[in-house]
Short mmCIF file of C-alpha atoms in Angstrom, two decimals:
data_model
loop_
_atom_site.label_atom_id
_atom_site.label_comp_id
_atom_site.label_asym_id
_atom_site.label_seq_id
_atom_site.Cartn_x
_atom_site.Cartn_y
_atom_site.Cartn_z
CA MET A 1 0.00 0.00 0.00
CA PRO A 2 1.45 3.42 -0.97
CA LEU A 3 2.48 5.60 1.98
CA LYS A 4 -0.11 8.27 1.19
CA ARG A 5 -2.90 5.70 1.12
CA ALA A 6 -1.67 4.12 4.39
CA ARG A 7 -1.70 7.50 6.13
CA LYS A 8 -5.21 8.19 4.88
CA ALA A 9 -6.37 4.79 6.11
CA ARG A 10 -4.90 5.46 9.55
CA GLN A 11 -6.50 8.90 9.65
CA ASP A 12 -9.85 7.47 8.61
CA GLY A 13 -9.49 4.88 11.36
CA VAL A 14 -8.83 7.53 13.99
CA GLU A 15 -11.79 9.58 12.85
CA THR A 16 -14.11 6.57 12.79
CA ARG A 17 -13.00 5.45 16.23
CA GLU A 18 -13.59 8.93 17.61
CA ALA A 19 -17.00 9.13 15.94
CA ILE A 20 -18.04 5.83 17.54
CA LEU A 21 -16.79 6.91 20.97
CA ALA A 22 -18.57 10.27 20.72
CA ALA A 23 -21.78 8.56 19.63
CA ALA A 24 -21.46 6.10 22.51
CA GLU A 25 -21.05 8.92 25.02
CA GLN A 26 -24.27 10.46 23.77
CA GLU A 27 -26.18 7.19 23.73
CA PHE A 28 -25.04 6.14 27.21
CA ALA A 29 -25.78 9.59 28.63
CA ASP A 30 -29.26 9.54 27.10
CA LYS A 31 -30.28 5.98 28.00
CA GLY A 32 -27.79 4.46 30.42
CA PHE A 33 -25.82 1.28 29.83
CA GLU A 34 -28.60 -1.28 29.80
CA LEU A 35 -30.92 0.54 27.40
CA ALA A 36 -28.20 1.89 25.13
CA SER A 37 -28.20 0.23 21.72
CA ALA A 38 -25.04 -0.77 19.86
CA ARG A 39 -27.02 -0.41 16.64
CA GLU A 40 -27.99 3.16 17.56
CA ILE A 41 -24.39 3.99 18.42
CA CYS A 42 -23.31 2.80 15.00
CA ARG A 43 -26.12 4.75 13.35
CA ARG A 44 -25.08 7.94 15.15
CA ALA A 45 -21.44 7.37 14.19
CA LYS A 46 -22.28 6.34 10.61
CA ALA A 47 -20.22 3.21 11.15
CA ASN A 48 -20.96 -0.52 11.14
CA SER A 49 -20.92 -2.99 14.03
CA ALA A 50 -17.83 -4.71 12.69
CA LEU A 51 -15.84 -1.52 13.08
CA MET A 52 -17.22 -0.94 16.58
CA ASN A 53 -16.16 -4.44 17.60
CA ARG A 54 -12.79 -4.00 15.94
CA TYR A 55 -11.98 -0.78 17.77
CA PHE A 56 -13.60 -1.46 21.15
CA GLY A 57 -14.30 -5.17 21.41
CA SER A 58 -17.65 -4.97 23.20
CA LYS A 59 -20.37 -2.68 24.45
CA GLU A 60 -18.98 -3.08 27.98
CA ALA A 61 -15.49 -1.96 26.92
CA LEU A 62 -16.95 0.98 25.04
CA TYR A 63 -18.99 2.01 28.08
CA ARG A 64 -16.00 1.89 30.40
CA LEU A 65 -13.94 3.96 27.98
CA ALA A 66 -16.72 6.53 27.56
CA ALA A 67 -17.11 6.82 31.33
CA LYS A 68 -13.36 7.13 31.83
CA ARG A 69 -13.14 9.95 29.32
CA LEU A 70 -16.16 11.88 30.60
CA PHE A 71 -15.61 11.45 34.33
CA GLY A 72 -11.84 11.59 34.20
CA ASP A 73 -11.46 14.68 32.03
CA LEU A 74 -13.91 16.71 34.11
CA GLY A 75 -13.14 15.35 37.56
CA ALA A 76 -9.35 15.03 37.71
CA PRO A 77 -8.65 18.78 38.07
CA LEU A 78 -11.09 18.98 40.99
CA ALA A 79 -9.37 16.16 42.83
CA ALA A 80 -6.04 18.03 42.68
CA LEU A 81 -7.17 21.51 43.77
CA ALA A 82 -5.82 21.22 47.31
CA ASP A 83 -2.29 20.80 45.96
CA GLY A 84 -2.24 24.42 44.86
CA VAL A 85 -3.33 26.00 48.15
CA LYS A 86 -0.69 28.24 49.73
CA ASP A 87 -2.62 30.73 51.85
CA GLU A 88 -6.10 31.87 52.85
CA LYS A 89 -6.77 33.55 49.53
CA SER A 90 -5.78 30.54 47.44
CA TRP A 91 -7.73 28.24 49.79
CA ARG A 92 -10.92 30.27 49.29
CA ALA A 93 -10.32 30.35 45.54
CA ALA A 94 -9.83 26.57 45.44
CA VAL A 95 -13.02 25.92 47.43
CA ARG A 96 -14.96 28.19 45.12
CA GLU A 97 -13.48 26.55 42.03
CA TRP A 98 -14.44 23.07 43.28
CA ILE A 99 -18.03 24.08 43.96
CA ASP A 100 -18.38 26.19 40.83
CA ASP A 101 -16.92 23.54 38.54
CA MET A 102 -19.05 20.78 40.06
CA LEU A 103 -22.22 22.82 39.58
CA PHE A 104 -21.22 23.82 36.06
CA MET A 105 -20.44 20.18 35.32
CA THR A 106 -23.98 19.19 36.26
CA LEU A 107 -25.85 21.90 34.38
CA PRO A 108 -27.28 21.00 30.95
CA THR A 109 -25.24 23.51 28.97
CA GLU A 110 -21.97 22.46 27.37
CA ARG A 111 -21.90 19.05 25.68
CA ALA A 112 -19.23 17.43 27.86
CA GLN A 113 -20.87 18.59 31.08
CA LYS A 114 -24.28 17.48 29.90
CA LEU A 115 -23.04 14.03 28.94
CA CYS A 116 -21.16 13.61 32.21
CA ALA A 117 -24.24 14.58 34.20
CA GLY A 118 -26.41 12.20 32.17
CA LEU A 119 -24.07 9.27 32.68
CA PHE A 120 -23.75 10.08 36.39
CA ARG A 121 -27.52 10.24 36.76
CA HIS A 122 -28.00 6.82 35.18
CA GLU A 123 -25.24 5.23 37.27
CA VAL A 124 -26.77 6.54 40.51
CA THR A 125 -30.41 5.77 39.73
CA ARG A 126 -29.79 2.48 37.87
CA PRO A 127 -26.34 1.26 38.97
CA THR A 128 -24.52 -1.01 36.56
CA LYS A 129 -21.98 -3.70 37.37
CA PHE A 130 -19.35 -0.99 36.87
CA HIS A 131 -20.79 1.27 39.58
CA ASP A 132 -18.31 0.45 42.36
CA GLU A 133 -15.41 0.65 39.93
CA PHE A 134 -16.46 4.10 38.72
CA LYS A 135 -17.13 5.28 42.26
CA GLU A 136 -13.63 4.38 43.38
CA ALA A 137 -11.88 5.56 40.21
CA PHE A 138 -13.72 8.85 39.65
CA GLY A 139 -16.18 9.73 42.41
CA ARG A 140 -14.01 9.15 45.46
CA PRO A 141 -11.00 11.20 44.27
CA VAL A 142 -13.26 14.19 43.62
CA TYR A 143 -14.96 13.77 47.00
CA GLU A 144 -11.62 13.39 48.75
CA GLY A 145 -10.35 16.47 46.94
CA LEU A 146 -13.11 18.51 48.57
CA ARG A 147 -12.55 16.84 51.94
CA LYS A 148 -8.84 17.63 51.76
CA LEU A 149 -9.63 21.29 51.13
CA LEU A 150 -12.07 21.49 54.03
CA ALA A 151 -9.71 19.62 56.36
CA MET A 152 -7.30 22.54 56.08
CA LYS A 153 -9.73 24.55 58.21
CA VAL A 154 -12.04 22.08 59.93
CA LYS A 155 -10.10 19.71 62.18
CA ASP A 156 -12.96 17.99 64.00
CA GLU A 157 -13.59 14.74 62.07
CA GLU A 158 -17.34 14.62 62.61
CA ARG A 159 -17.86 18.25 61.58
CA LEU A 160 -15.54 17.76 58.62
CA GLU A 161 -17.44 14.72 57.36
CA LEU A 162 -20.80 16.42 57.84
CA LEU A 163 -19.70 19.52 55.94
CA THR A 164 -18.16 17.48 53.09
CA THR A 165 -21.19 15.22 52.64
CA SER A 166 -23.55 18.21 52.86
CA ILE A 167 -21.80 20.02 50.01
CA TRP A 168 -21.53 16.81 47.99
CA ALA A 169 -25.27 16.26 48.41
CA GLN A 170 -26.14 19.79 47.32
CA VAL A 171 -24.18 19.62 44.07
CA SER A 172 -25.39 16.08 43.40
CA VAL A 173 -29.00 17.23 43.41
CA TYR A 174 -28.25 19.24 40.29
CA ALA A 175 -26.46 16.31 38.69
CA LEU A 176 -29.33 13.93 39.28
CA ALA A 177 -32.02 16.27 38.02
CA ASP A 178 -33.18 16.26 34.43
CA VAL A 179 -33.69 19.39 32.34
CA LYS A 180 -37.30 19.91 33.47
CA TRP A 181 -36.35 19.73 37.12
CA HIS A 182 -33.53 22.21 36.60
CA LYS A 183 -36.09 24.83 35.71
CA SER A 184 -37.77 24.38 39.10
CA PHE A 185 -34.46 25.03 40.89
CA ARG A 186 -34.19 28.65 39.80
CA PRO A 187 -36.39 31.76 39.48
CA ALA A 188 -38.08 32.46 36.18
CA GLY A 189 -35.91 34.42 33.78
CA VAL A 190 -32.61 33.36 35.37
CA ASP A 191 -30.44 31.12 33.21
CA ASN A 192 -28.58 28.06 34.42
CA ARG A 193 -25.13 29.62 34.54
CA ALA A 194 -26.25 32.71 36.45
CA TRP A 195 -28.11 30.57 38.96
CA ALA A 196 -25.13 28.24 39.38
CA GLU A 197 -23.04 31.25 40.34
CA LYS A 198 -25.60 32.25 42.97
CA VAL A 199 -25.70 28.71 44.33
CA THR A 200 -21.89 28.72 44.42
CA ASP A 201 -21.96 31.95 46.44
CA SER A 202 -24.44 30.41 48.87
CA ILE A 203 -22.45 27.22 49.41
CA CYS A 204 -19.20 29.16 49.76
CA GLU A 205 -20.79 31.23 52.51
CA GLN A 206 -21.58 28.00 54.36
CA VAL A 207 -18.02 26.76 53.98
CA PHE A 208 -16.33 30.00 54.99
CA LEU A 209 -18.62 30.39 57.98
CA ALA A 210 -17.94 26.81 59.05
CA ALA A 211 -14.19 27.45 58.72
CA LYS A 212 -14.49 30.61 60.82
CA ASN A 213 -16.51 28.83 63.48
CA ALA A 214 -14.05 25.95 63.54
CA LYS A 215 -11.21 28.38 64.08
CA GLY A 216 -13.15 30.12 66.84
CA ALA A 217 -13.92 26.82 68.56
CA LYS A 218 -10.24 25.87 68.47
CA GLU A 219 -9.22 29.21 69.97
#
């Protein structure tokens, strides 16, 4: 095979593989693992089942890869926020970034965030056999990232756990809600992003007050 033709074949393969993976992300986010159709994924990607099997092996392998890309790309930076804290100002900024990014991740706006929220919603409401694996690989590091931030100010273990789980629960409500429910979470005429910023402000107030009270209790 001439070099030019070989390069084109490789490029076509990369594009087809990416098209199948993108289609799978959409299908899994819309329907969850069990109801997602391999035929529909191929239709969306304009590819055949033979190519899907060639590149990914199985629906299960494709699902795990889609979840890894969605959860990993959006969650990894949140898990590492505490590493950049140097003082009070950077601590407050990191807390705000964690909350703001989590809320933005769960709002039905940008494609990646929407798909991640959809997949998360299905895994929580109809857990698959991969649920524990995903929880440990993606959910726990993000949760522990928040806990590590809060532990810099709140030393009492019970108060720390309560504050961490409370914030986690608040942002998860947005992730688990569908588009219709999102409308009921905010006043009429206020868009998702603007409301997410207000919710971020509200949760940050809780965190900063808790940190202040924890410091006062220690003193």
